[in-house]
mmCIF file of C-alpha atoms in Angstrom:
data_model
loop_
_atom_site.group_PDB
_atom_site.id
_atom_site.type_symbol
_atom_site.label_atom_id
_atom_site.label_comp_id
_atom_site.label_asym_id
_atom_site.label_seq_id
_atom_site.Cartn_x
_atom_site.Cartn_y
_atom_site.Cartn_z
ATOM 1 C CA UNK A 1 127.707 124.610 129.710
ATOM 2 C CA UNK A 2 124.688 123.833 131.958
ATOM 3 C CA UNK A 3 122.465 123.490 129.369
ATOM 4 C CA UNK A 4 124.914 120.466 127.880
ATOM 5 C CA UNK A 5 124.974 119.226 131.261
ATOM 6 C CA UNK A 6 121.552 119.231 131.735
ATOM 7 C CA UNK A 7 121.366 117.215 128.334
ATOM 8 C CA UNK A 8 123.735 114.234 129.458
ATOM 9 C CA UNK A 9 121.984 113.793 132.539
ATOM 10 C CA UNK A 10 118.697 113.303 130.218
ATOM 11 C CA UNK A 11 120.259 111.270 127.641
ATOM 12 C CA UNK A 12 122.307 108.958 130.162
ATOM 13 C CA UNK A 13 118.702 108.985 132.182
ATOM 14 C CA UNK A 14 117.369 107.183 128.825
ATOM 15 C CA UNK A 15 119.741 104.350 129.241
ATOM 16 C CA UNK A 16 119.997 103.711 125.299
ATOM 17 C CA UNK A 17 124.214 104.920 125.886
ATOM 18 C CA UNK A 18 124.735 102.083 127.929
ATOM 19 C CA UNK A 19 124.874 100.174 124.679
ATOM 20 C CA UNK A 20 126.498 102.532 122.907
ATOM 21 C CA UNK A 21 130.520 102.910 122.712
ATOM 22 C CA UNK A 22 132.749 105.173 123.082
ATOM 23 C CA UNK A 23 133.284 105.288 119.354
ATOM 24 C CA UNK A 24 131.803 108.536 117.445
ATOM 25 C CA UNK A 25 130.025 107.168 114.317
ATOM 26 C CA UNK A 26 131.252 108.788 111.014
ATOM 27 C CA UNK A 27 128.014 109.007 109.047
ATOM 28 C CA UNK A 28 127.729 111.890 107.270
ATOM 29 C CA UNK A 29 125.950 115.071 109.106
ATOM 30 C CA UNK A 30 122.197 114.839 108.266
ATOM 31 C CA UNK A 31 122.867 111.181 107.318
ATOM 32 C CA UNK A 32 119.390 109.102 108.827
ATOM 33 C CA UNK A 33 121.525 105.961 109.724
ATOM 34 C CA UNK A 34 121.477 108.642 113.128
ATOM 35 C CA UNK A 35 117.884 107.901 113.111
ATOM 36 C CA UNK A 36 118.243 104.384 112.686
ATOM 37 C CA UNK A 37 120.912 103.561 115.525
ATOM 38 C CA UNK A 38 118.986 105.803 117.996
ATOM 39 C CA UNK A 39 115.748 103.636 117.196
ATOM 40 C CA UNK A 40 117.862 100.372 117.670
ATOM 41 C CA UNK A 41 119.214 101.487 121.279
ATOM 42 C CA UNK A 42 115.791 102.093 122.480
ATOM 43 C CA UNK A 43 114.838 99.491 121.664
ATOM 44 C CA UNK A 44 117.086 96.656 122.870
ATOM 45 C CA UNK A 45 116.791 99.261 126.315
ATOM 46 C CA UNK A 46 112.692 98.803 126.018
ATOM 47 C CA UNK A 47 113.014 94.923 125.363
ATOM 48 C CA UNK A 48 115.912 94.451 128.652
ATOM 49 C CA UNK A 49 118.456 93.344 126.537
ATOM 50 C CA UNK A 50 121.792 93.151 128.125
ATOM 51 C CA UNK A 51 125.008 93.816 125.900
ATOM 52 C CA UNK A 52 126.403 90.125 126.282
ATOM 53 C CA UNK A 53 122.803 88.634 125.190
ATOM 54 C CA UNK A 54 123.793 90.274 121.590
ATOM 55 C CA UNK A 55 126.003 90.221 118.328
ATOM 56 C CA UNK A 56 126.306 92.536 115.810
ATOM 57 C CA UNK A 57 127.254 91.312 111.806
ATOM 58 C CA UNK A 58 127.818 93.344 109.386
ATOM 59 C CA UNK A 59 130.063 93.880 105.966
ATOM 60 C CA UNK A 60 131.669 96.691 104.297
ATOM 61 C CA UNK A 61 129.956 100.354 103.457
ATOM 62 C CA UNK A 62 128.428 103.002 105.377
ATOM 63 C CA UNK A 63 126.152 100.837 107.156
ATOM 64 C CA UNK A 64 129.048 98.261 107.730
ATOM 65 C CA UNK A 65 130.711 100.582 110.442
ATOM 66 C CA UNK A 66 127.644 99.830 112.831
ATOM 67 C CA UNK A 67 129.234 97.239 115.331
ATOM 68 C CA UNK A 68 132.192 99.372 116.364
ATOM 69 C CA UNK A 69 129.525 102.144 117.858
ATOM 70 C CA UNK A 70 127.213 99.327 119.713
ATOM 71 C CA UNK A 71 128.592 97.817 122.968
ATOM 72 C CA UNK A 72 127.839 94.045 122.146
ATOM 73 C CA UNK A 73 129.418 90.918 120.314
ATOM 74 C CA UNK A 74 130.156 92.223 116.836
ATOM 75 C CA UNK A 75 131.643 91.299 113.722
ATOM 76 C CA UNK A 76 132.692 93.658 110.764
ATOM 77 C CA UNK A 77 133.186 91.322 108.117
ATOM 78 C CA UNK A 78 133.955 90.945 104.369
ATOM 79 C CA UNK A 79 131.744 93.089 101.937
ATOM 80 C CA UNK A 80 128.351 91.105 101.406
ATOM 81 C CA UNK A 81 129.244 88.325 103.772
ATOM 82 C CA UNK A 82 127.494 89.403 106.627
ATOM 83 C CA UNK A 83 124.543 87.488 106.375
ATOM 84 C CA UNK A 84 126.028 83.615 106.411
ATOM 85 C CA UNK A 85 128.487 84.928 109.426
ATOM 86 C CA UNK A 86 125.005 86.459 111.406
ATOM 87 C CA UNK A 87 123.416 82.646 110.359
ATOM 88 C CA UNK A 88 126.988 81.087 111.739
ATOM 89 C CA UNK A 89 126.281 82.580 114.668
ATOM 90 C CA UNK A 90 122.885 82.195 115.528
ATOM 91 C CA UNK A 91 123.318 78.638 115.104
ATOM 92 C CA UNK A 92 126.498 78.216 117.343
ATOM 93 C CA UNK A 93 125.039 80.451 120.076
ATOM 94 C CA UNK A 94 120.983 79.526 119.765
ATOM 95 C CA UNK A 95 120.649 82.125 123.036
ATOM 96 C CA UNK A 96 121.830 84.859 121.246
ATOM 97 C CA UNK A 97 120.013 88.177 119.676
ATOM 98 C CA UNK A 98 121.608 88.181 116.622
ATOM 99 C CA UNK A 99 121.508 91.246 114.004
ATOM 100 C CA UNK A 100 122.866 91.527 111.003
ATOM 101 C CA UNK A 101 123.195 94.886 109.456
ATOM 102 C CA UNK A 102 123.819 96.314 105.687
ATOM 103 C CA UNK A 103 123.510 98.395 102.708
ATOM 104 C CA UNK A 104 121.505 98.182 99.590
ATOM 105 C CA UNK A 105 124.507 97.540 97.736
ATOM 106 C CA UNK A 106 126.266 94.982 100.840
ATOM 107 C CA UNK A 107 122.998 92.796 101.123
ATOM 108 C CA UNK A 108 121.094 92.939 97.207
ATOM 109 C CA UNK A 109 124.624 93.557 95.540
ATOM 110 C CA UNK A 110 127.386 91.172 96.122
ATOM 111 C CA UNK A 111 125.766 89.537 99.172
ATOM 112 C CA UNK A 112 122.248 89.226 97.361
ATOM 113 C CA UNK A 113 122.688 85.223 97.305
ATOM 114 C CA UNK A 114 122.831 84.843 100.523
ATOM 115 C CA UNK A 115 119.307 86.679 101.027
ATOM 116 C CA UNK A 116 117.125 83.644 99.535
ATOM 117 C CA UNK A 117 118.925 80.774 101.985
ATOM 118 C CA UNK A 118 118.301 82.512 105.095
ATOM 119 C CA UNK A 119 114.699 83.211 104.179
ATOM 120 C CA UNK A 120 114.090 79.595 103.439
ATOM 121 C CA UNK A 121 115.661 78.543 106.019
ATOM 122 C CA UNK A 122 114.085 80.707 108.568
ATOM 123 C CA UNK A 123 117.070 81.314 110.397
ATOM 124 C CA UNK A 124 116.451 83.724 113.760
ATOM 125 C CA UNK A 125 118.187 86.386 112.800
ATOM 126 C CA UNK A 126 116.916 90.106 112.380
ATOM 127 C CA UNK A 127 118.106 92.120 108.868
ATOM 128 C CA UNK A 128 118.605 95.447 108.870
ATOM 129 C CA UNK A 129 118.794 96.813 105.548
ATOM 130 C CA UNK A 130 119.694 100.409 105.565
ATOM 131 C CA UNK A 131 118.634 101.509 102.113
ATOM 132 C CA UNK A 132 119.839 104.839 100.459
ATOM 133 C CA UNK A 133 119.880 104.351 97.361
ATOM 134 C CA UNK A 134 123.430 104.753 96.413
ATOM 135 C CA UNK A 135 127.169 103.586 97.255
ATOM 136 C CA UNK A 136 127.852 105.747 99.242
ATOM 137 C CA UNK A 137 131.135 105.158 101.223
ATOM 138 C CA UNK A 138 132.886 104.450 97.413
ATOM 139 C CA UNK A 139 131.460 107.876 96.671
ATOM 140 C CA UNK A 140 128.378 107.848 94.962
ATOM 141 C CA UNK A 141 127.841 105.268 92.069
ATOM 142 C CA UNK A 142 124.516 103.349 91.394
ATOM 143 C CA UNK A 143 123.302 100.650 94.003
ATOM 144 C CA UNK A 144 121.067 97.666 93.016
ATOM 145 C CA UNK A 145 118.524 99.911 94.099
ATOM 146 C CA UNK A 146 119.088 103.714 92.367
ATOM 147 C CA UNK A 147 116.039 104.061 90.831
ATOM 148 C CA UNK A 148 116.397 104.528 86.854
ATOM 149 C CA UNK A 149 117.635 107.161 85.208
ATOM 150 C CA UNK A 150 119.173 108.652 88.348
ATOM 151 C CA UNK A 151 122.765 110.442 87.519
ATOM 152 C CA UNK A 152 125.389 108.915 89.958
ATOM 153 C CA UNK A 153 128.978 109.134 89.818
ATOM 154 C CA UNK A 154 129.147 105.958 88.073
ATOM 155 C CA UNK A 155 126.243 106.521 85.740
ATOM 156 C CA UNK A 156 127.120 110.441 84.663
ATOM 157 C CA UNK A 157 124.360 110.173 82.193
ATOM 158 C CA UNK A 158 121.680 108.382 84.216
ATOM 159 C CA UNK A 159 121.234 104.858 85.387
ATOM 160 C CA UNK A 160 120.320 102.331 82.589
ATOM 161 C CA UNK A 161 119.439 99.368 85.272
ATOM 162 C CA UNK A 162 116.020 98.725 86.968
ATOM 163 C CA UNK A 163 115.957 98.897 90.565
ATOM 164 C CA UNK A 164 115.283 96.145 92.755
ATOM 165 C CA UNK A 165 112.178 96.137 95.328
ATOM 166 C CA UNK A 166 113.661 94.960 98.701
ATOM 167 C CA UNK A 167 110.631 94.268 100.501
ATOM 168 C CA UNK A 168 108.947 91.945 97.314
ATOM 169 C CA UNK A 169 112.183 90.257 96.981
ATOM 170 C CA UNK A 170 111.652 89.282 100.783
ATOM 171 C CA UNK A 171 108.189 88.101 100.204
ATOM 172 C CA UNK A 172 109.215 86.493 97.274
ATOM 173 C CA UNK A 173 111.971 84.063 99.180
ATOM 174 C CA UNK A 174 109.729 83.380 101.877
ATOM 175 C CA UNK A 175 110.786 85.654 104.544
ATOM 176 C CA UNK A 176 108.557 85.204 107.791
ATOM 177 C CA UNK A 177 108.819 88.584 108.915
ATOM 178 C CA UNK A 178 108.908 91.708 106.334
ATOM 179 C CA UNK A 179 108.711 95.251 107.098
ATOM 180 C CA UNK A 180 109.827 98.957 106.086
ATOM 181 C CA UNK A 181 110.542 102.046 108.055
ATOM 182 C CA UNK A 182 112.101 105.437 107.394
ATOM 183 C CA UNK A 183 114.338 106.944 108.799
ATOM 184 C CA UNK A 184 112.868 110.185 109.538
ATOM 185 C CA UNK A 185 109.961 108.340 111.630
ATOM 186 C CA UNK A 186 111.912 106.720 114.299
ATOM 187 C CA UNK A 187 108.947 106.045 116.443
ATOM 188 C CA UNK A 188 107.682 103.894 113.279
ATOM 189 C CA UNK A 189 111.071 102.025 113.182
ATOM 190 C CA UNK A 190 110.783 101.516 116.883
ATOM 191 C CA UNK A 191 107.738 99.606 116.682
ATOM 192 C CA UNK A 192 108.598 97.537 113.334
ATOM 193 C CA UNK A 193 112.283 97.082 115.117
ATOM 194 C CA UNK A 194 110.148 96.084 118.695
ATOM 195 C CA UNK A 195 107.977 93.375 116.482
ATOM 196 C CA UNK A 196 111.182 92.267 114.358
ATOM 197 C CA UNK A 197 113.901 91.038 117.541
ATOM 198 C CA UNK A 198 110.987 89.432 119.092
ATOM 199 C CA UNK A 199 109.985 87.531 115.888
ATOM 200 C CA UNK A 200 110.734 83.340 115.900
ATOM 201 C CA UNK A 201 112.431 83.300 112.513
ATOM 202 C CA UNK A 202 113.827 85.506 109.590
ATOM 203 C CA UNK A 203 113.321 88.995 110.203
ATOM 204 C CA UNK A 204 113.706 91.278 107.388
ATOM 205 C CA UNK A 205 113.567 95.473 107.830
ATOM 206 C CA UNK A 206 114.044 97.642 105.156
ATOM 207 C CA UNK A 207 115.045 101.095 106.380
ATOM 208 C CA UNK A 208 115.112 103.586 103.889
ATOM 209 C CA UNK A 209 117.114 106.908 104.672
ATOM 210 C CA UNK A 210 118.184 109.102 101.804
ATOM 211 C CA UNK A 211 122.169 109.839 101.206
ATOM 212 C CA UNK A 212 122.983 113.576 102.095
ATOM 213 C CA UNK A 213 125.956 113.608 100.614
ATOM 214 C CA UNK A 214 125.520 112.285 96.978
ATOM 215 C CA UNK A 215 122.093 112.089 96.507
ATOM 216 C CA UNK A 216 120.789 115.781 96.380
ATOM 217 C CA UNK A 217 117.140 115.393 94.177
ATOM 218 C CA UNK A 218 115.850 112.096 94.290
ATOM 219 C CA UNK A 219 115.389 110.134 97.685
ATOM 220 C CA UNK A 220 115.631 113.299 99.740
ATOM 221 C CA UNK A 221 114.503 114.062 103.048
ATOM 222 C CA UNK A 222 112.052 116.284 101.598
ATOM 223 C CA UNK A 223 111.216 113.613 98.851
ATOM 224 C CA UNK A 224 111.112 110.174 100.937
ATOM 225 C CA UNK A 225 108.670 112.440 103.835
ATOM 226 C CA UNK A 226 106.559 112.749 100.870
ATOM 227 C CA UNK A 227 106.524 109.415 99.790
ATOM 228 C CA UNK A 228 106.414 107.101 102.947
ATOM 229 C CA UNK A 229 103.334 106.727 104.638
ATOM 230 C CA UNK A 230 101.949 104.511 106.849
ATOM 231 C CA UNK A 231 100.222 100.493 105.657
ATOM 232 C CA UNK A 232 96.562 100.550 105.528
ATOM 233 C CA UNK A 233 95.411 100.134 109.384
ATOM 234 C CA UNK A 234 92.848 97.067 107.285
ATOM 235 C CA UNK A 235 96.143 95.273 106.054
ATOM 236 C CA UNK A 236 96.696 91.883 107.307
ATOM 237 C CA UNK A 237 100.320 91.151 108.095
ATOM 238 C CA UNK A 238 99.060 87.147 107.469
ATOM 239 C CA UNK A 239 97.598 87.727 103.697
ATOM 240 C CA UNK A 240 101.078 87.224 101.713
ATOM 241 C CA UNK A 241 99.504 88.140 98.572
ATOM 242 C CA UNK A 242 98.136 91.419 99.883
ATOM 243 C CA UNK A 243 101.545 92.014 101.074
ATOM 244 C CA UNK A 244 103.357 92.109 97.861
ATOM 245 C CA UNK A 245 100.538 94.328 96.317
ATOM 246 C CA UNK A 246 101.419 96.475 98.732
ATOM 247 C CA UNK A 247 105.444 95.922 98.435
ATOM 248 C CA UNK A 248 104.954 96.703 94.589
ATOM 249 C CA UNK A 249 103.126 100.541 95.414
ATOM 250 C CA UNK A 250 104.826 103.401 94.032
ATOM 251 C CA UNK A 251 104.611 105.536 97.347
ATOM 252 C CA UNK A 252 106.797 104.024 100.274
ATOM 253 C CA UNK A 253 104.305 102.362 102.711
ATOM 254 C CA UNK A 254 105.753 101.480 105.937
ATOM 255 C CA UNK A 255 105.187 98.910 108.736
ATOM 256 C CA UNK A 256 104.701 94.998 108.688
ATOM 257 C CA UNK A 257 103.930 93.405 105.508
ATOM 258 C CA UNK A 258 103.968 90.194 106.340
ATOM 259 C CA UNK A 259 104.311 87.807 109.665
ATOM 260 C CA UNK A 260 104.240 84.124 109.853
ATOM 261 C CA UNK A 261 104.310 83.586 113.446
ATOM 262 C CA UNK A 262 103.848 80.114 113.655
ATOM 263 C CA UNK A 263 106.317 78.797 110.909
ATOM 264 C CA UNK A 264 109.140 77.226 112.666
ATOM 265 C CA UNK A 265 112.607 78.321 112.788
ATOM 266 C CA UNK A 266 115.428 76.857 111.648
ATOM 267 C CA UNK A 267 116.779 76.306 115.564
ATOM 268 C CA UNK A 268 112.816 74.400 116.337
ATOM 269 C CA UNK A 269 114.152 72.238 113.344
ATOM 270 C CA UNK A 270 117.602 71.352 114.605
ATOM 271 C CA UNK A 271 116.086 70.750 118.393
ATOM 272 C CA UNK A 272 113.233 68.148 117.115
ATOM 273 C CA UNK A 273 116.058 66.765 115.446
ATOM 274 C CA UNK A 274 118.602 66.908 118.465
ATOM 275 C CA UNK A 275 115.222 64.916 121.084
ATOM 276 C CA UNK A 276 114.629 62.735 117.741
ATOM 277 C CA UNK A 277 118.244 61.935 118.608
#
């Protein structure tokens, strides 16, 4: 008993639970959307963010559950739809930190339109993509990225599609802001996260975590340790090109790809507008 009191004391001295509800998340045990959520409460605690500045969007899967466990404006909306409702919002409340959070299958599946619009149009909202590789709240069937060949519950005898590359697919629409952690390196996430909120424009994170539950031999903890590793410390986050090199790697590189910081957002365009009158 002390030694769990001891541990509160610590953990409510870190201030990251004043975001957090009272809500108990239901991820999986060993699931690294823990990871992810503990990096994302340090680090609207680091940047002074109070819970009214804001909003949470997401849709329907594993990763769709995350506004009911943070203490801010949030919507859990319709499955894939959670990136025009984040844009909705941004635009009708300019002041607000807006974050809009889903799965591989939520954002490249069904809401994989919606992922080329808000890059071109450089709206200030931060994407989290929380990528494992699989359905996994349906139980288990092939994602839009489950690499080839993989056996899934939907694909008993391995899946026949080709994988999509989340972080060139960003590049390729034009995102100004592209980066990939993992979830077992949540100081790495921190910083990427850190960079991403503060970011004038589209901010794109892919955070790959692997699925405990039905994915037991390919994107495993033991598996994704061994493939992520860290960008080139001579990268440029301004060369696009070098960027999708890099997104198209085999191995799992991790940090900024790419940053336009001077690009104008889609709120600059609507004020020059507004003074144009």
């Amino acid at each position: 008993m002390t030694y769990i009191s001891d541990a509160l004391v610590k953990v409510r001295g870190e201030g990251f639970l004043d975001y957090r509800t009272r809500e108990l998340p239901t991820w999986c045990p060993g699931c690294g959307y823990f990871g992810i959520a503990h990096a994302l409460l340090q680090v609207v605690g680091e940047l002074g963010l109070r819970n009214e500045e804001m909003c949470v969007v997401s849709g329907i899967g594993c990763a769709g559950r995350f506004p009911i466990f943070m203490k801010v404006y949030g919507f859990h909306t319709l499955h894939g739809r959670a990136v025009p409702i984040a844009s909705g919002v941004k635009l009708a409340s300019p002041d607000l930190t807006v974050f809009a959070v889903g799965g591989d299958g939520d954002i490249l599946g069904i809401g994989g339109g919606h992922l080329p619009h808000i890059a071109r149009k450089n709206i200030d909202v931060t994407l989290f993509l929380f990528d494992n590789s699989i359905y996994g709240l349906t139980k288990g069937q092939s994602s839009p990225t489950t690499p080839m060949g993989n056996v899934t519950g939907s694909h008993p005898r391995g899946n026949p599609d080709t994988p999509l590359n989340p972080v060139a697919l960003a590049l390729s629409y034009g995102a100004s802001f592209v980066a990939r952690g993992f979830a077992g390196d949540v100081e790495g996430m921190k910083h990427i996260m850190h960079q991403g909120i503060l970011h004038k424009g589209f901010s794109f994170l892919h955070l790959v975590s692997p699925c405990v539950t039905f994915d037991k031999e390919n994107y495993t903890w033991k598996r994704l340790s061994e493939l992520a590793l860290p960008l080139p410390h001579t990268h440029d986050p301004e060369d696009h090109e070098a960027a999708l090199r890099l997104a198209r790697d085999e191995r799992l590189m991790t940090g900024i790809f790419y940053q336009d910081a001077l690009r104008p957002s889609y709120i600059d365009h609507l004020e020059a507008q507004r003074k144009r009158g």
